[in-house]
mmCIF file of C-alpha atoms in Angstrom:
data_model
loop_
_atom_site.group_PDB
_atom_site.id
_atom_site.type_symbol
_atom_site.label_atom_id
_atom_site.label_comp_id
_atom_site.label_asym_id
_atom_site.label_seq_id
_atom_site.Cartn_x
_atom_site.Cartn_y
_atom_site.Cartn_z
ATOM 1 C CA MET A 44 111.259 -21.739 -19.706
ATOM 2 C CA THR A 45 113.318 -20.213 -22.492
ATOM 3 C CA GLY A 46 115.006 -21.859 -25.456
ATOM 4 C CA SER A 47 113.691 -24.050 -28.252
ATOM 5 C CA PRO A 48 110.732 -26.387 -27.781
ATOM 6 C CA LEU A 49 111.542 -29.716 -26.180
ATOM 7 C CA ARG A 50 112.719 -32.262 -28.735
ATOM 8 C CA GLY A 51 113.666 -35.883 -28.371
ATOM 9 C CA ALA A 52 111.971 -36.312 -24.996
ATOM 10 C CA VAL A 53 110.766 -39.657 -23.671
ATOM 11 C CA ALA A 54 108.324 -40.155 -20.813
ATOM 12 C CA VAL A 55 109.228 -41.815 -17.516
ATOM 13 C CA THR A 56 106.070 -43.832 -16.861
ATOM 14 C CA GLY A 57 107.218 -46.331 -14.224
ATOM 15 C CA LEU A 58 109.709 -46.471 -11.358
ATOM 16 C CA GLY A 59 111.070 -49.368 -9.308
ATOM 17 C CA MET A 60 113.666 -49.063 -6.553
ATOM 18 C CA ILE A 61 115.310 -51.164 -3.873
ATOM 19 C CA THR A 62 117.780 -49.228 -1.727
ATOM 20 C CA PRO A 63 119.110 -49.016 1.841
ATOM 21 C CA ALA A 64 116.181 -46.682 2.565
ATOM 22 C CA GLY A 65 113.619 -49.385 1.792
ATOM 23 C CA PHE A 66 111.944 -51.761 -0.616
ATOM 24 C CA GLY A 67 110.157 -49.943 -3.410
ATOM 25 C CA ARG A 68 110.099 -46.426 -4.781
ATOM 26 C CA GLU A 69 107.846 -44.898 -2.114
ATOM 27 C CA GLU A 70 109.799 -46.315 0.856
ATOM 28 C CA THR A 71 113.020 -45.131 -0.727
ATOM 29 C CA TRP A 72 111.607 -41.694 -1.473
ATOM 30 C CA ALA A 73 110.283 -41.308 2.076
ATOM 31 C CA GLY A 74 113.687 -42.255 3.485
ATOM 32 C CA VAL A 75 115.530 -39.811 1.251
ATOM 33 C CA LEU A 76 113.123 -37.025 2.177
ATOM 34 C CA ARG A 77 113.849 -37.653 5.880
ATOM 35 C CA GLY A 78 117.494 -36.870 5.198
ATOM 36 C CA ARG A 79 119.020 -39.336 7.667
ATOM 37 C CA SER A 80 121.902 -41.617 6.720
ATOM 38 C CA THR A 81 121.310 -45.365 6.459
ATOM 39 C CA ALA A 82 124.965 -46.237 7.138
ATOM 40 C CA GLU A 83 125.622 -48.790 9.880
ATOM 41 C CA THR A 84 128.387 -51.011 11.161
ATOM 42 C CA ASP A 85 128.380 -54.101 8.941
ATOM 43 C CA PRO A 86 129.203 -57.480 10.560
ATOM 44 C CA GLU A 87 130.330 -58.866 7.204
ATOM 45 C CA LEU A 88 132.982 -56.143 7.012
ATOM 46 C CA LYS A 89 134.250 -56.508 10.594
ATOM 47 C CA ASP A 90 137.822 -57.304 9.525
ATOM 48 C CA CYS A 91 137.999 -54.591 6.870
ATOM 49 C CA PRO A 92 139.710 -51.200 7.189
ATOM 50 C CA VAL A 93 136.233 -49.623 6.924
ATOM 51 C CA PRO A 94 133.685 -51.835 8.722
ATOM 52 C CA PHE A 95 130.435 -50.073 7.761
ATOM 53 C CA SER A 96 128.163 -49.745 4.753
ATOM 54 C CA CYS A 97 124.658 -48.944 3.547
ATOM 55 C CA ARG A 98 122.834 -52.226 2.937
ATOM 56 C CA ILE A 99 119.314 -52.947 1.772
ATOM 57 C CA PRO A 100 117.130 -53.931 4.773
ATOM 58 C CA ALA A 101 116.103 -57.563 4.968
ATOM 59 C CA MET A 102 113.238 -58.170 2.582
ATOM 60 C CA THR A 103 110.175 -60.227 3.423
ATOM 61 C CA PRO A 104 109.859 -63.543 1.563
ATOM 62 C CA GLU A 105 107.171 -62.018 -0.624
ATOM 63 C CA GLN A 106 109.223 -58.922 -1.414
ATOM 64 C CA GLY A 107 112.262 -60.942 -2.363
ATOM 65 C CA ARG A 108 110.453 -63.689 -4.240
ATOM 66 C CA ILE A 109 111.928 -64.356 -7.665
ATOM 67 C CA GLY A 110 109.779 -67.450 -8.206
ATOM 68 C CA GLY A 111 110.339 -71.003 -9.306
ATOM 69 C CA ARG A 112 113.923 -72.234 -9.319
ATOM 70 C CA LYS A 113 115.340 -69.147 -11.014
ATOM 71 C CA ALA A 114 116.876 -67.474 -7.963
ATOM 72 C CA TRP A 115 119.664 -70.047 -7.579
ATOM 73 C CA ARG A 116 121.182 -69.088 -10.928
ATOM 74 C CA MET A 117 121.085 -65.332 -10.316
ATOM 75 C CA GLY A 118 123.670 -63.195 -8.582
ATOM 76 C CA ARG A 119 122.310 -60.719 -6.068
ATOM 77 C CA PHE A 120 122.752 -57.780 -8.443
ATOM 78 C CA THR A 121 120.593 -59.627 -10.975
ATOM 79 C CA GLN A 122 117.913 -60.469 -8.424
ATOM 80 C CA LEU A 123 117.681 -56.820 -7.388
ATOM 81 C CA ALA A 124 117.344 -55.769 -11.032
ATOM 82 C CA VAL A 125 114.528 -58.260 -11.644
ATOM 83 C CA LEU A 126 112.602 -57.118 -8.564
ATOM 84 C CA ALA A 127 113.032 -53.429 -9.380
ATOM 85 C CA ALA A 128 111.986 -54.028 -13.008
ATOM 86 C CA ARG A 129 108.830 -55.811 -11.904
ATOM 87 C CA GLU A 130 107.859 -52.867 -9.723
ATOM 88 C CA ALA A 131 108.587 -50.369 -12.499
ATOM 89 C CA VAL A 132 106.550 -52.236 -15.099
ATOM 90 C CA ALA A 133 103.598 -52.637 -12.726
ATOM 91 C CA ASP A 134 103.845 -48.957 -11.800
ATOM 92 C CA ALA A 135 103.673 -48.058 -15.483
ATOM 93 C CA GLY A 136 100.442 -50.026 -15.796
ATOM 94 C CA LEU A 137 101.946 -52.427 -18.332
ATOM 95 C CA ASP A 138 101.179 -56.119 -18.591
ATOM 96 C CA PRO A 139 103.977 -58.279 -20.004
ATOM 97 C CA ALA A 140 101.433 -60.977 -20.774
ATOM 98 C CA SER A 141 99.760 -58.732 -23.329
ATOM 99 C CA TRP A 142 102.494 -56.510 -24.783
ATOM 100 C CA ASP A 143 104.434 -57.103 -27.993
ATOM 101 C CA GLY A 144 107.684 -58.286 -26.438
ATOM 102 C CA ALA A 145 109.595 -57.784 -29.677
ATOM 103 C CA ARG A 146 109.117 -54.024 -29.183
ATOM 104 C CA VAL A 147 110.384 -53.956 -25.592
ATOM 105 C CA ALA A 148 114.058 -53.213 -24.900
ATOM 106 C CA VAL A 149 116.015 -53.762 -21.684
ATOM 107 C CA VAL A 150 119.171 -51.852 -20.720
ATOM 108 C CA ILE A 151 120.662 -52.458 -17.270
ATOM 109 C CA GLY A 152 123.996 -51.090 -16.035
ATOM 110 C CA SER A 153 126.275 -52.342 -13.270
ATOM 111 C CA GLY A 154 129.730 -51.356 -12.145
ATOM 112 C CA LEU A 155 130.959 -54.568 -10.519
ATOM 113 C CA ALA A 156 128.185 -56.987 -11.540
ATOM 114 C CA GLY A 157 128.781 -60.396 -9.896
ATOM 115 C CA ALA A 158 131.951 -59.491 -8.008
ATOM 116 C CA ALA A 159 130.347 -60.609 -4.732
ATOM 117 C CA ASP A 160 129.627 -64.069 -6.133
ATOM 118 C CA LEU A 161 133.129 -64.367 -7.561
ATOM 119 C CA GLU A 162 134.558 -63.552 -4.140
ATOM 120 C CA THR A 163 132.370 -66.150 -2.417
ATOM 121 C CA GLN A 164 133.045 -68.872 -4.961
ATOM 122 C CA THR A 165 136.792 -68.200 -4.956
ATOM 123 C CA LEU A 166 136.819 -68.824 -1.206
ATOM 124 C CA ARG A 167 134.901 -72.056 -1.723
ATOM 125 C CA LEU A 168 137.395 -73.223 -4.321
ATOM 126 C CA HIS A 169 140.392 -72.574 -2.074
ATOM 127 C CA GLN A 170 138.766 -73.958 1.054
ATOM 128 C CA GLY A 171 136.977 -77.033 -0.287
ATOM 129 C CA GLY A 172 137.979 -77.663 -3.869
ATOM 130 C CA PRO A 173 136.173 -77.422 -7.215
ATOM 131 C CA ASP A 174 133.161 -79.508 -6.160
ATOM 132 C CA LEU A 175 132.037 -76.652 -3.905
ATOM 133 C CA VAL A 176 131.998 -74.083 -6.717
ATOM 134 C CA ALA A 177 128.446 -73.392 -7.891
ATOM 135 C CA PRO A 178 127.738 -74.567 -11.438
ATOM 136 C CA SER A 179 125.836 -71.317 -11.875
ATOM 137 C CA LEU A 180 128.917 -69.174 -11.158
ATOM 138 C CA ILE A 181 129.303 -67.756 -14.657
ATOM 139 C CA PRO A 182 125.640 -66.685 -15.048
ATOM 140 C CA MET A 183 125.865 -65.189 -11.559
ATOM 141 C CA LEU A 184 128.991 -63.279 -12.516
ATOM 142 C CA ILE A 185 128.759 -61.820 -16.003
ATOM 143 C CA PRO A 186 127.546 -58.207 -16.227
ATOM 144 C CA ASN A 187 124.994 -58.714 -18.999
ATOM 145 C CA MET A 188 122.966 -61.163 -16.931
ATOM 146 C CA ALA A 189 120.834 -58.530 -15.161
ATOM 147 C CA ALA A 190 119.550 -57.377 -18.545
ATOM 148 C CA GLY A 191 119.222 -60.961 -19.734
ATOM 149 C CA GLU A 192 117.231 -62.124 -16.720
ATOM 150 C CA VAL A 193 114.992 -59.048 -16.717
ATOM 151 C CA SER A 194 114.275 -59.720 -20.395
ATOM 152 C CA ALA A 195 113.458 -63.358 -19.659
ATOM 153 C CA ASP A 196 111.337 -62.503 -16.614
ATOM 154 C CA LEU A 197 109.225 -59.991 -18.531
ATOM 155 C CA GLY A 198 109.184 -61.554 -21.975
ATOM 156 C CA ALA A 199 111.042 -58.619 -23.542
ATOM 157 C CA HIS A 200 112.479 -59.724 -26.894
ATOM 158 C CA GLY A 201 113.824 -56.402 -28.157
ATOM 159 C CA PRO A 202 117.418 -55.208 -27.699
ATOM 160 C CA SER A 203 118.889 -56.395 -24.379
ATOM 161 C CA LEU A 204 122.007 -54.492 -23.399
ATOM 162 C CA ALA A 205 124.360 -54.028 -20.445
ATOM 163 C CA THR A 206 126.182 -50.752 -19.846
ATOM 164 C CA GLU A 207 129.451 -50.589 -17.911
ATOM 165 C CA THR A 208 130.701 -47.089 -17.195
ATOM 166 C CA ALA A 209 131.599 -47.589 -13.529
ATOM 167 C CA CYS A 210 129.579 -45.336 -11.229
ATOM 168 C CA SER A 211 127.691 -43.779 -14.127
ATOM 169 C CA SER A 212 126.494 -47.151 -15.517
ATOM 170 C CA GLY A 213 122.856 -46.716 -14.506
ATOM 171 C CA ALA A 214 122.678 -43.230 -16.008
ATOM 172 C CA THR A 215 124.349 -44.466 -19.189
ATOM 173 C CA ALA A 216 121.697 -47.190 -19.432
ATOM 174 C CA LEU A 217 118.954 -44.551 -19.389
ATOM 175 C CA ALA A 218 120.687 -42.489 -22.068
ATOM 176 C CA VAL A 219 121.070 -45.576 -24.284
ATOM 177 C CA ALA A 220 117.435 -46.568 -23.693
ATOM 178 C CA ARG A 221 116.284 -43.093 -24.703
ATOM 179 C CA ASP A 222 118.250 -43.394 -27.933
ATOM 180 C CA LEU A 223 116.674 -46.782 -28.667
ATOM 181 C CA LEU A 224 113.207 -45.272 -28.283
ATOM 182 C CA LEU A 225 113.957 -42.222 -30.391
ATOM 183 C CA SER A 226 115.516 -44.363 -33.133
ATOM 184 C CA GLY A 227 112.392 -46.494 -33.356
ATOM 185 C CA ALA A 228 114.172 -49.672 -32.252
ATOM 186 C CA CYS A 229 111.564 -50.243 -29.536
ATOM 187 C CA ASP A 230 108.323 -48.849 -28.152
ATOM 188 C CA ILE A 231 109.045 -49.485 -24.470
ATOM 189 C CA ALA A 232 112.433 -49.382 -22.757
ATOM 190 C CA ILE A 233 113.093 -50.838 -19.319
ATOM 191 C CA ALA A 234 116.328 -49.318 -18.099
ATOM 192 C CA GLY A 235 118.363 -48.689 -14.974
ATOM 193 C CA GLY A 236 121.166 -49.985 -12.811
ATOM 194 C CA SER A 237 121.832 -52.594 -10.149
ATOM 195 C CA GLU A 238 124.724 -53.223 -7.770
ATOM 196 C CA ALA A 239 125.407 -55.633 -4.910
ATOM 197 C CA ALA A 240 129.122 -55.451 -4.250
ATOM 198 C CA VAL A 241 129.365 -54.737 -0.518
ATOM 199 C CA THR A 242 131.961 -57.423 0.171
ATOM 200 C CA PRO A 243 135.179 -57.573 2.216
ATOM 201 C CA VAL A 244 137.450 -57.572 -0.852
ATOM 202 C CA ILE A 245 135.647 -54.796 -2.742
ATOM 203 C CA THR A 246 135.295 -52.645 0.366
ATOM 204 C CA THR A 247 138.955 -53.135 1.226
ATOM 205 C CA GLY A 248 139.931 -52.232 -2.324
ATOM 206 C CA PHE A 249 138.088 -48.921 -2.143
ATOM 207 C CA ALA A 250 139.510 -48.292 1.330
ATOM 208 C CA ARG A 251 143.067 -48.964 0.176
ATOM 209 C CA MET A 252 142.746 -46.396 -2.589
ATOM 210 C CA GLY A 253 141.501 -43.811 -0.066
ATOM 211 C CA ALA A 254 137.994 -43.481 -1.515
ATOM 212 C CA LEU A 255 135.978 -44.421 1.597
ATOM 213 C CA SER A 256 135.186 -42.359 4.663
ATOM 214 C CA GLY A 257 137.136 -43.438 7.718
ATOM 215 C CA ARG A 258 134.504 -42.428 10.280
ATOM 216 C CA SER A 259 134.202 -45.935 11.703
ATOM 217 C CA ASP A 260 133.112 -44.607 15.108
ATOM 218 C CA GLN A 261 130.234 -42.616 13.545
ATOM 219 C CA PRO A 262 129.023 -44.427 10.414
ATOM 220 C CA ALA A 263 125.813 -42.423 10.228
ATOM 221 C CA MET A 264 127.871 -39.221 9.976
ATOM 222 C CA ALA A 265 130.299 -40.532 7.372
ATOM 223 C CA SER A 266 128.626 -39.644 4.069
ATOM 224 C CA ARG A 267 128.449 -35.839 3.950
ATOM 225 C CA PRO A 268 128.325 -34.510 0.381
ATOM 226 C CA PHE A 269 129.724 -31.019 -0.089
ATOM 227 C CA ALA A 270 130.644 -30.644 3.592
ATOM 228 C CA ALA A 271 133.986 -29.013 4.279
ATOM 229 C CA ASP A 272 135.117 -31.981 6.395
ATOM 230 C CA ARG A 273 134.034 -34.804 4.060
ATOM 231 C CA ASP A 274 136.564 -37.615 3.752
ATOM 232 C CA GLY A 275 135.109 -40.212 1.397
ATOM 233 C CA PHE A 276 132.031 -42.183 0.438
ATOM 234 C CA VAL A 277 130.152 -45.043 2.100
ATOM 235 C CA ILE A 278 129.803 -48.166 -0.021
ATOM 236 C CA ALA A 279 126.223 -49.284 -0.675
ATOM 237 C CA GLU A 280 124.016 -51.574 -2.717
ATOM 238 C CA GLY A 281 120.785 -50.937 -4.554
ATOM 239 C CA ALA A 282 118.837 -51.007 -7.786
ATOM 240 C CA ALA A 283 116.553 -48.724 -9.760
ATOM 241 C CA VAL A 284 114.692 -49.379 -12.985
ATOM 242 C CA LEU A 285 112.676 -46.883 -15.005
ATOM 243 C CA VAL A 286 110.138 -47.510 -17.755
ATOM 244 C CA LEU A 287 110.550 -45.146 -20.699
ATOM 245 C CA GLU A 288 108.091 -44.588 -23.533
ATOM 246 C CA ARG A 289 107.542 -42.016 -26.228
ATOM 247 C CA PRO A 290 105.158 -39.405 -24.785
ATOM 248 C CA GLN A 291 102.533 -39.953 -27.460
ATOM 249 C CA ASP A 292 102.495 -43.691 -26.764
ATOM 250 C CA ALA A 293 102.117 -43.101 -23.032
ATOM 251 C CA ALA A 294 99.344 -40.576 -23.637
ATOM 252 C CA ALA A 295 97.506 -43.005 -25.901
ATOM 253 C CA ARG A 296 97.094 -45.348 -22.959
ATOM 254 C CA GLY A 297 96.258 -42.590 -20.497
ATOM 255 C CA ARG A 298 99.681 -42.154 -18.879
ATOM 256 C CA ARG A 299 101.231 -38.746 -18.296
ATOM 257 C CA GLY A 300 104.349 -40.003 -16.556
ATOM 258 C CA TYR A 301 106.467 -38.694 -13.725
ATOM 259 C CA ALA A 302 108.753 -36.635 -15.944
ATOM 260 C CA HIS A 303 110.265 -36.462 -19.398
ATOM 261 C CA LEU A 304 113.864 -37.476 -20.044
ATOM 262 C CA ALA A 305 114.518 -34.640 -22.455
ATOM 263 C CA GLY A 306 118.291 -34.612 -22.831
ATOM 264 C CA ALA A 307 121.413 -36.614 -22.146
ATOM 265 C CA GLY A 308 125.067 -35.629 -22.379
ATOM 266 C CA LEU A 309 127.874 -38.197 -22.340
ATOM 267 C CA THR A 310 131.567 -37.292 -22.443
ATOM 268 C CA SER A 311 134.933 -38.617 -21.304
ATOM 269 C CA ASP A 312 137.607 -36.790 -19.327
ATOM 270 C CA ALA A 313 140.352 -38.919 -20.944
ATOM 271 C CA HIS A 314 142.466 -37.827 -17.994
ATOM 272 C CA HIS A 315 142.982 -40.369 -15.183
ATOM 273 C CA PRO A 316 141.611 -43.768 -14.110
ATOM 274 C CA THR A 317 139.991 -42.474 -10.921
ATOM 275 C CA ALA A 318 140.428 -38.699 -10.535
ATOM 276 C CA PRO A 319 138.151 -36.170 -12.253
ATOM 277 C CA SER A 320 139.713 -33.845 -14.778
ATOM 278 C CA PRO A 321 140.777 -30.592 -13.061
ATOM 279 C CA GLY A 322 138.297 -27.871 -13.862
ATOM 280 C CA GLY A 323 135.613 -30.320 -14.971
ATOM 281 C CA ALA A 324 135.646 -29.146 -18.597
ATOM 282 C CA TYR A 325 134.210 -32.371 -19.982
ATOM 283 C CA ALA A 326 131.639 -32.762 -17.228
ATOM 284 C CA GLU A 327 130.585 -29.258 -18.244
ATOM 285 C CA ALA A 328 130.421 -30.394 -21.871
ATOM 286 C CA ALA A 329 128.079 -33.218 -20.841
ATOM 287 C CA LEU A 330 125.836 -30.752 -19.017
ATOM 288 C CA ARG A 331 125.760 -28.379 -21.953
ATOM 289 C CA THR A 332 124.994 -31.233 -24.352
ATOM 290 C CA ALA A 333 122.039 -32.321 -22.221
ATOM 291 C CA LEU A 334 120.750 -28.749 -22.229
ATOM 292 C CA ALA A 335 121.158 -28.440 -25.992
ATOM 293 C CA GLU A 336 119.353 -31.729 -26.632
ATOM 294 C CA ALA A 337 116.432 -30.512 -24.554
ATOM 295 C CA GLY A 338 116.422 -27.101 -26.218
ATOM 296 C CA LEU A 339 116.956 -25.353 -22.873
ATOM 297 C CA SER A 340 119.342 -22.755 -21.527
ATOM 298 C CA ALA A 341 121.297 -23.036 -18.283
ATOM 299 C CA THR A 342 118.953 -20.609 -16.555
ATOM 300 C CA ASP A 343 116.040 -22.994 -17.148
ATOM 301 C CA VAL A 344 117.483 -25.504 -14.672
ATOM 302 C CA ASP A 345 115.625 -25.344 -11.360
ATOM 303 C CA HIS A 346 117.294 -28.229 -9.587
ATOM 304 C CA VAL A 347 120.458 -30.360 -9.558
ATOM 305 C CA ASN A 348 120.580 -33.925 -8.274
ATOM 306 C CA ALA A 349 124.328 -34.023 -7.748
ATOM 307 C CA HIS A 350 126.623 -37.018 -8.016
ATOM 308 C CA GLY A 351 127.836 -35.792 -4.608
ATOM 309 C CA THR A 352 129.998 -38.708 -3.475
ATOM 310 C CA SER A 353 131.374 -37.019 -0.348
ATOM 311 C CA THR A 354 134.921 -37.403 -1.664
ATOM 312 C CA PRO A 355 137.173 -34.353 -1.601
ATOM 313 C CA LEU A 356 138.014 -34.191 -5.324
ATOM 314 C CA ASN A 357 134.632 -35.087 -6.801
ATOM 315 C CA ASP A 358 132.581 -32.722 -4.669
ATOM 316 C CA ARG A 359 134.928 -29.813 -5.248
ATOM 317 C CA THR A 360 134.963 -30.320 -9.027
ATOM 318 C CA GLU A 361 131.198 -30.783 -9.171
ATOM 319 C CA ALA A 362 130.426 -27.788 -6.960
ATOM 320 C CA GLU A 363 132.646 -25.594 -9.101
ATOM 321 C CA LEU A 364 130.873 -26.898 -12.199
ATOM 322 C CA ILE A 365 127.439 -26.080 -10.777
ATOM 323 C CA ALA A 366 128.484 -22.616 -9.648
ATOM 324 C CA ARG A 367 130.120 -21.861 -13.004
ATOM 325 C CA VAL A 368 127.473 -23.136 -15.425
ATOM 326 C CA LEU A 369 124.377 -22.543 -13.269
ATOM 327 C CA PRO A 370 125.201 -19.327 -11.386
ATOM 328 C CA HIS A 371 121.525 -18.468 -10.902
ATOM 329 C CA GLY A 372 121.521 -20.911 -7.969
ATOM 330 C CA PRO A 373 119.269 -23.917 -8.581
ATOM 331 C CA SER A 374 118.599 -26.083 -5.546
ATOM 332 C CA VAL A 375 121.116 -28.904 -5.064
ATOM 333 C CA THR A 376 120.614 -32.262 -3.396
ATOM 334 C CA ALA A 377 122.820 -35.346 -3.118
ATOM 335 C CA ALA A 378 121.162 -38.632 -2.177
ATOM 336 C CA LYS A 379 124.394 -40.423 -1.294
ATOM 337 C CA GLY A 380 124.305 -38.706 2.071
ATOM 338 C CA VAL A 381 121.329 -40.941 2.895
ATOM 339 C CA LEU A 382 121.821 -43.965 0.657
ATOM 340 C CA GLY A 383 125.586 -44.227 0.396
ATOM 341 C CA HIS A 384 127.198 -44.859 -2.982
ATOM 342 C CA SER A 385 125.635 -47.784 -4.839
ATOM 343 C CA LEU A 386 128.247 -47.526 -7.576
ATOM 344 C CA GLY A 387 126.778 -48.631 -10.931
ATOM 345 C CA ALA A 388 123.199 -48.331 -9.647
ATOM 346 C CA ALA A 389 123.581 -44.784 -8.338
ATOM 347 C CA GLY A 390 122.873 -42.932 -11.585
ATOM 348 C CA ALA A 391 119.585 -44.759 -12.090
ATOM 349 C CA VAL A 392 118.579 -44.337 -8.434
ATOM 350 C CA GLU A 393 119.240 -40.611 -8.629
ATOM 351 C CA ALA A 394 117.397 -40.211 -11.930
ATOM 352 C CA ALA A 395 114.395 -41.915 -10.342
ATOM 353 C CA LEU A 396 114.621 -39.603 -7.335
ATOM 354 C CA THR A 397 114.788 -36.612 -9.667
ATOM 355 C CA ALA A 398 111.578 -37.786 -11.325
ATOM 356 C CA LEU A 399 109.939 -38.014 -7.894
ATOM 357 C CA THR A 400 111.183 -34.518 -7.059
ATOM 358 C CA ILE A 401 109.389 -33.256 -10.152
ATOM 359 C CA ARG A 402 106.238 -35.222 -9.303
ATOM 360 C CA ASP A 403 105.980 -34.021 -5.721
ATOM 361 C CA SER A 404 107.576 -30.557 -5.951
ATOM 362 C CA ARG A 405 109.823 -31.506 -3.017
ATOM 363 C CA VAL A 406 113.617 -31.446 -2.878
ATOM 364 C CA ALA A 407 115.231 -33.833 -0.410
ATOM 365 C CA PRO A 408 117.872 -32.512 2.006
ATOM 366 C CA ILE A 409 121.514 -33.556 1.988
ATOM 367 C CA ALA A 410 122.274 -35.690 5.021
ATOM 368 C CA ASN A 411 124.995 -34.538 7.411
ATOM 369 C CA LEU A 412 125.257 -31.051 5.941
ATOM 370 C CA ALA A 413 124.335 -28.469 8.558
ATOM 371 C CA ALA A 414 121.409 -26.123 7.908
ATOM 372 C CA GLY A 415 121.870 -22.468 7.110
ATOM 373 C CA GLY A 416 122.437 -22.330 3.361
ATOM 374 C CA ALA A 417 125.594 -22.901 1.380
ATOM 375 C CA GLY A 418 128.559 -20.794 0.491
ATOM 376 C CA PRO A 419 131.633 -19.476 2.253
ATOM 377 C CA GLY A 420 130.910 -18.301 5.750
ATOM 378 C CA SER A 421 127.295 -19.472 5.713
ATOM 379 C CA GLY A 422 127.702 -21.891 8.599
ATOM 380 C CA SER A 423 126.338 -24.772 6.513
ATOM 381 C CA GLY A 424 129.479 -26.849 6.639
ATOM 382 C CA SER A 425 129.925 -26.369 2.883
ATOM 383 C CA PRO A 426 132.637 -24.119 1.456
ATOM 384 C CA TYR A 427 130.914 -23.936 -1.939
ATOM 385 C CA ASP A 428 128.701 -21.227 -3.350
ATOM 386 C CA ILE A 429 125.823 -23.495 -4.336
ATOM 387 C CA ASP A 430 122.317 -23.752 -2.901
ATOM 388 C CA CYS A 431 122.513 -27.035 -1.004
ATOM 389 C CA VAL A 432 119.201 -28.116 0.533
ATOM 390 C CA THR A 433 119.786 -28.971 4.186
ATOM 391 C CA GLY A 434 117.863 -29.939 7.277
ATOM 392 C CA THR A 435 114.403 -30.687 5.908
ATOM 393 C CA ALA A 436 112.874 -31.178 2.480
ATOM 394 C CA ARG A 437 112.195 -27.985 0.544
ATOM 395 C CA GLU A 438 108.916 -27.307 -1.228
ATOM 396 C CA GLN A 439 109.788 -26.268 -4.757
ATOM 397 C CA ARG A 440 108.137 -26.615 -8.124
ATOM 398 C CA VAL A 441 110.723 -28.082 -10.471
ATOM 399 C CA ALA A 442 110.164 -27.683 -14.206
ATOM 400 C CA ALA A 443 113.644 -28.776 -15.305
ATOM 401 C CA ALA A 444 116.337 -30.659 -13.411
ATOM 402 C CA VAL A 445 119.676 -32.263 -14.154
ATOM 403 C CA SER A 446 121.049 -35.448 -12.617
ATOM 404 C CA HIS A 447 124.833 -35.795 -12.664
ATOM 405 C CA SER A 448 126.710 -39.098 -12.745
ATOM 406 C CA PHE A 449 130.479 -39.493 -12.988
ATOM 407 C CA GLY A 450 132.505 -42.694 -13.060
ATOM 408 C CA PHE A 451 136.027 -44.039 -12.800
ATOM 409 C CA GLY A 452 137.595 -44.009 -16.232
ATOM 410 C CA GLY A 453 136.503 -40.421 -16.766
ATOM 411 C CA HIS A 454 132.873 -41.135 -17.696
ATOM 412 C CA ASN A 455 130.519 -38.146 -17.427
ATOM 413 C CA VAL A 456 126.742 -38.520 -17.852
ATOM 414 C CA VAL A 457 124.205 -35.755 -17.342
ATOM 415 C CA LEU A 458 120.503 -36.486 -17.674
ATOM 416 C CA LEU A 459 118.007 -33.639 -18.045
ATOM 417 C CA LEU A 460 114.473 -34.264 -16.831
ATOM 418 C CA THR A 461 111.504 -31.934 -17.245
ATOM 419 C CA ALA A 462 107.965 -31.792 -15.938
ATOM 420 C CA PRO A 463 105.597 -33.682 -18.263
#
C-alpha cells in the first residue's frame, strides 16, 4: 500500500452479531456468503402496504437468555445489544469478572430504539387503559438504554454513550469508540448498533414515504442493491457489537484481531431530511477523510462494503461516488440484499462483515444482482460502472476496505478497515 504509515488505528478483537441470517457472527457470515435474501412474508405486517420483512429467526431459550429478571425491563433492541455484546466480549477473550471496568467504554447506536415497545404500549393504553401499560415502558423506550444495559451486564464503568444518526448510528458508534480509545479515555471499547423496529406503524411509515420495495409477491427478490430495477429497501432487525482495543494492548494479551479500524470520516449533507445530496460531495468528503486518517490513498482501497439500500436515489449516488473516487475498481458488496436494512444497526453489521471479509479473504455476493460483472451493457442488472460481486463469493485478499453508512438527516459515515 502507498501513503503514510497507518496512524490512529485500533484493533477489532471481538465480534458479535444477531441478524436475519442467524444467531452469532459465524451463522450470519455464512448466510451472507450464500448470497440469498432472508426476506419473507411477515404475519405481523399482514395489514400493511408492504407485508414482508427480514426478521431474526426464532432463538433457542439458551441463545436468547438474558438471565434473572432483567429481560422484562428491556426493549427488544436492548436485548439484542446485550446478547451481541456478550458474544463479542467472549470472542475477544475478555473476562468482565477480571477487567478494570472503569477503563471499559460502551457506545451503542440505534435509529428508532424502543419504537416497537411504544407502539405496543400505546395500543394497550387505548384498548385497556393505563393499568395495562408496562411500568418498564420508559426504560424499554429510551435510546440510551442499550448502552446502559450492556454496561450493567458487563460491569463496564467507563463512558457509556448512545449515538443517533439514523441509519448510520452503528457506524457512528464505532467512530466515537475509536476516538475514546485514541484519546486515552478507555482501554477497551464495546461498540455497535441494535435495531428492532419491524412493526406495523414503522413499516407503514416507510412505505408511505416510498422507501420500501413493493415486491409483495416476491419478497425474496425485493432487496436488490445496485440493480437497474430496484425499487426500495426491505425493513429488517438486527444487532452487531465489536470490541475495539489499541493494537499494542491486544498484542500484549496475544490477540492480533480481525482487522484494524484505521480511519473514520463523518460529514453532513445539510441538504434534505431524507434524500442524499446530489453528486454526493459530502459523502465523498467522508471517504476522503477516512483515507487521510489512515494515511492511505484511494488506490489502496481493495474493497467497498456499500450502504447499498436498494433505493433508487441512494444506490445511484453511492455508485457514482465509488466510480468517481475509486476508479481503479475495488470489489463492491452490499449485505442488505441478504439481510435487509436494519436501520441503526446496519453500519455496525456491515463493519463487522468487512472485518470478516479481511479475515477470510472472501467477498460476499450481492443478492438478486445477476452475474456477469457490472457496468453498462454487462448483463449484470446494474447500470453502474463498479465491480459488484455477484453470484457466488469471490476469493480476494483485502488489505484495505471501506464501509459506507448514510442516514436520514444527511449523515455520512465512512469507516476504513485494514488487515492487522
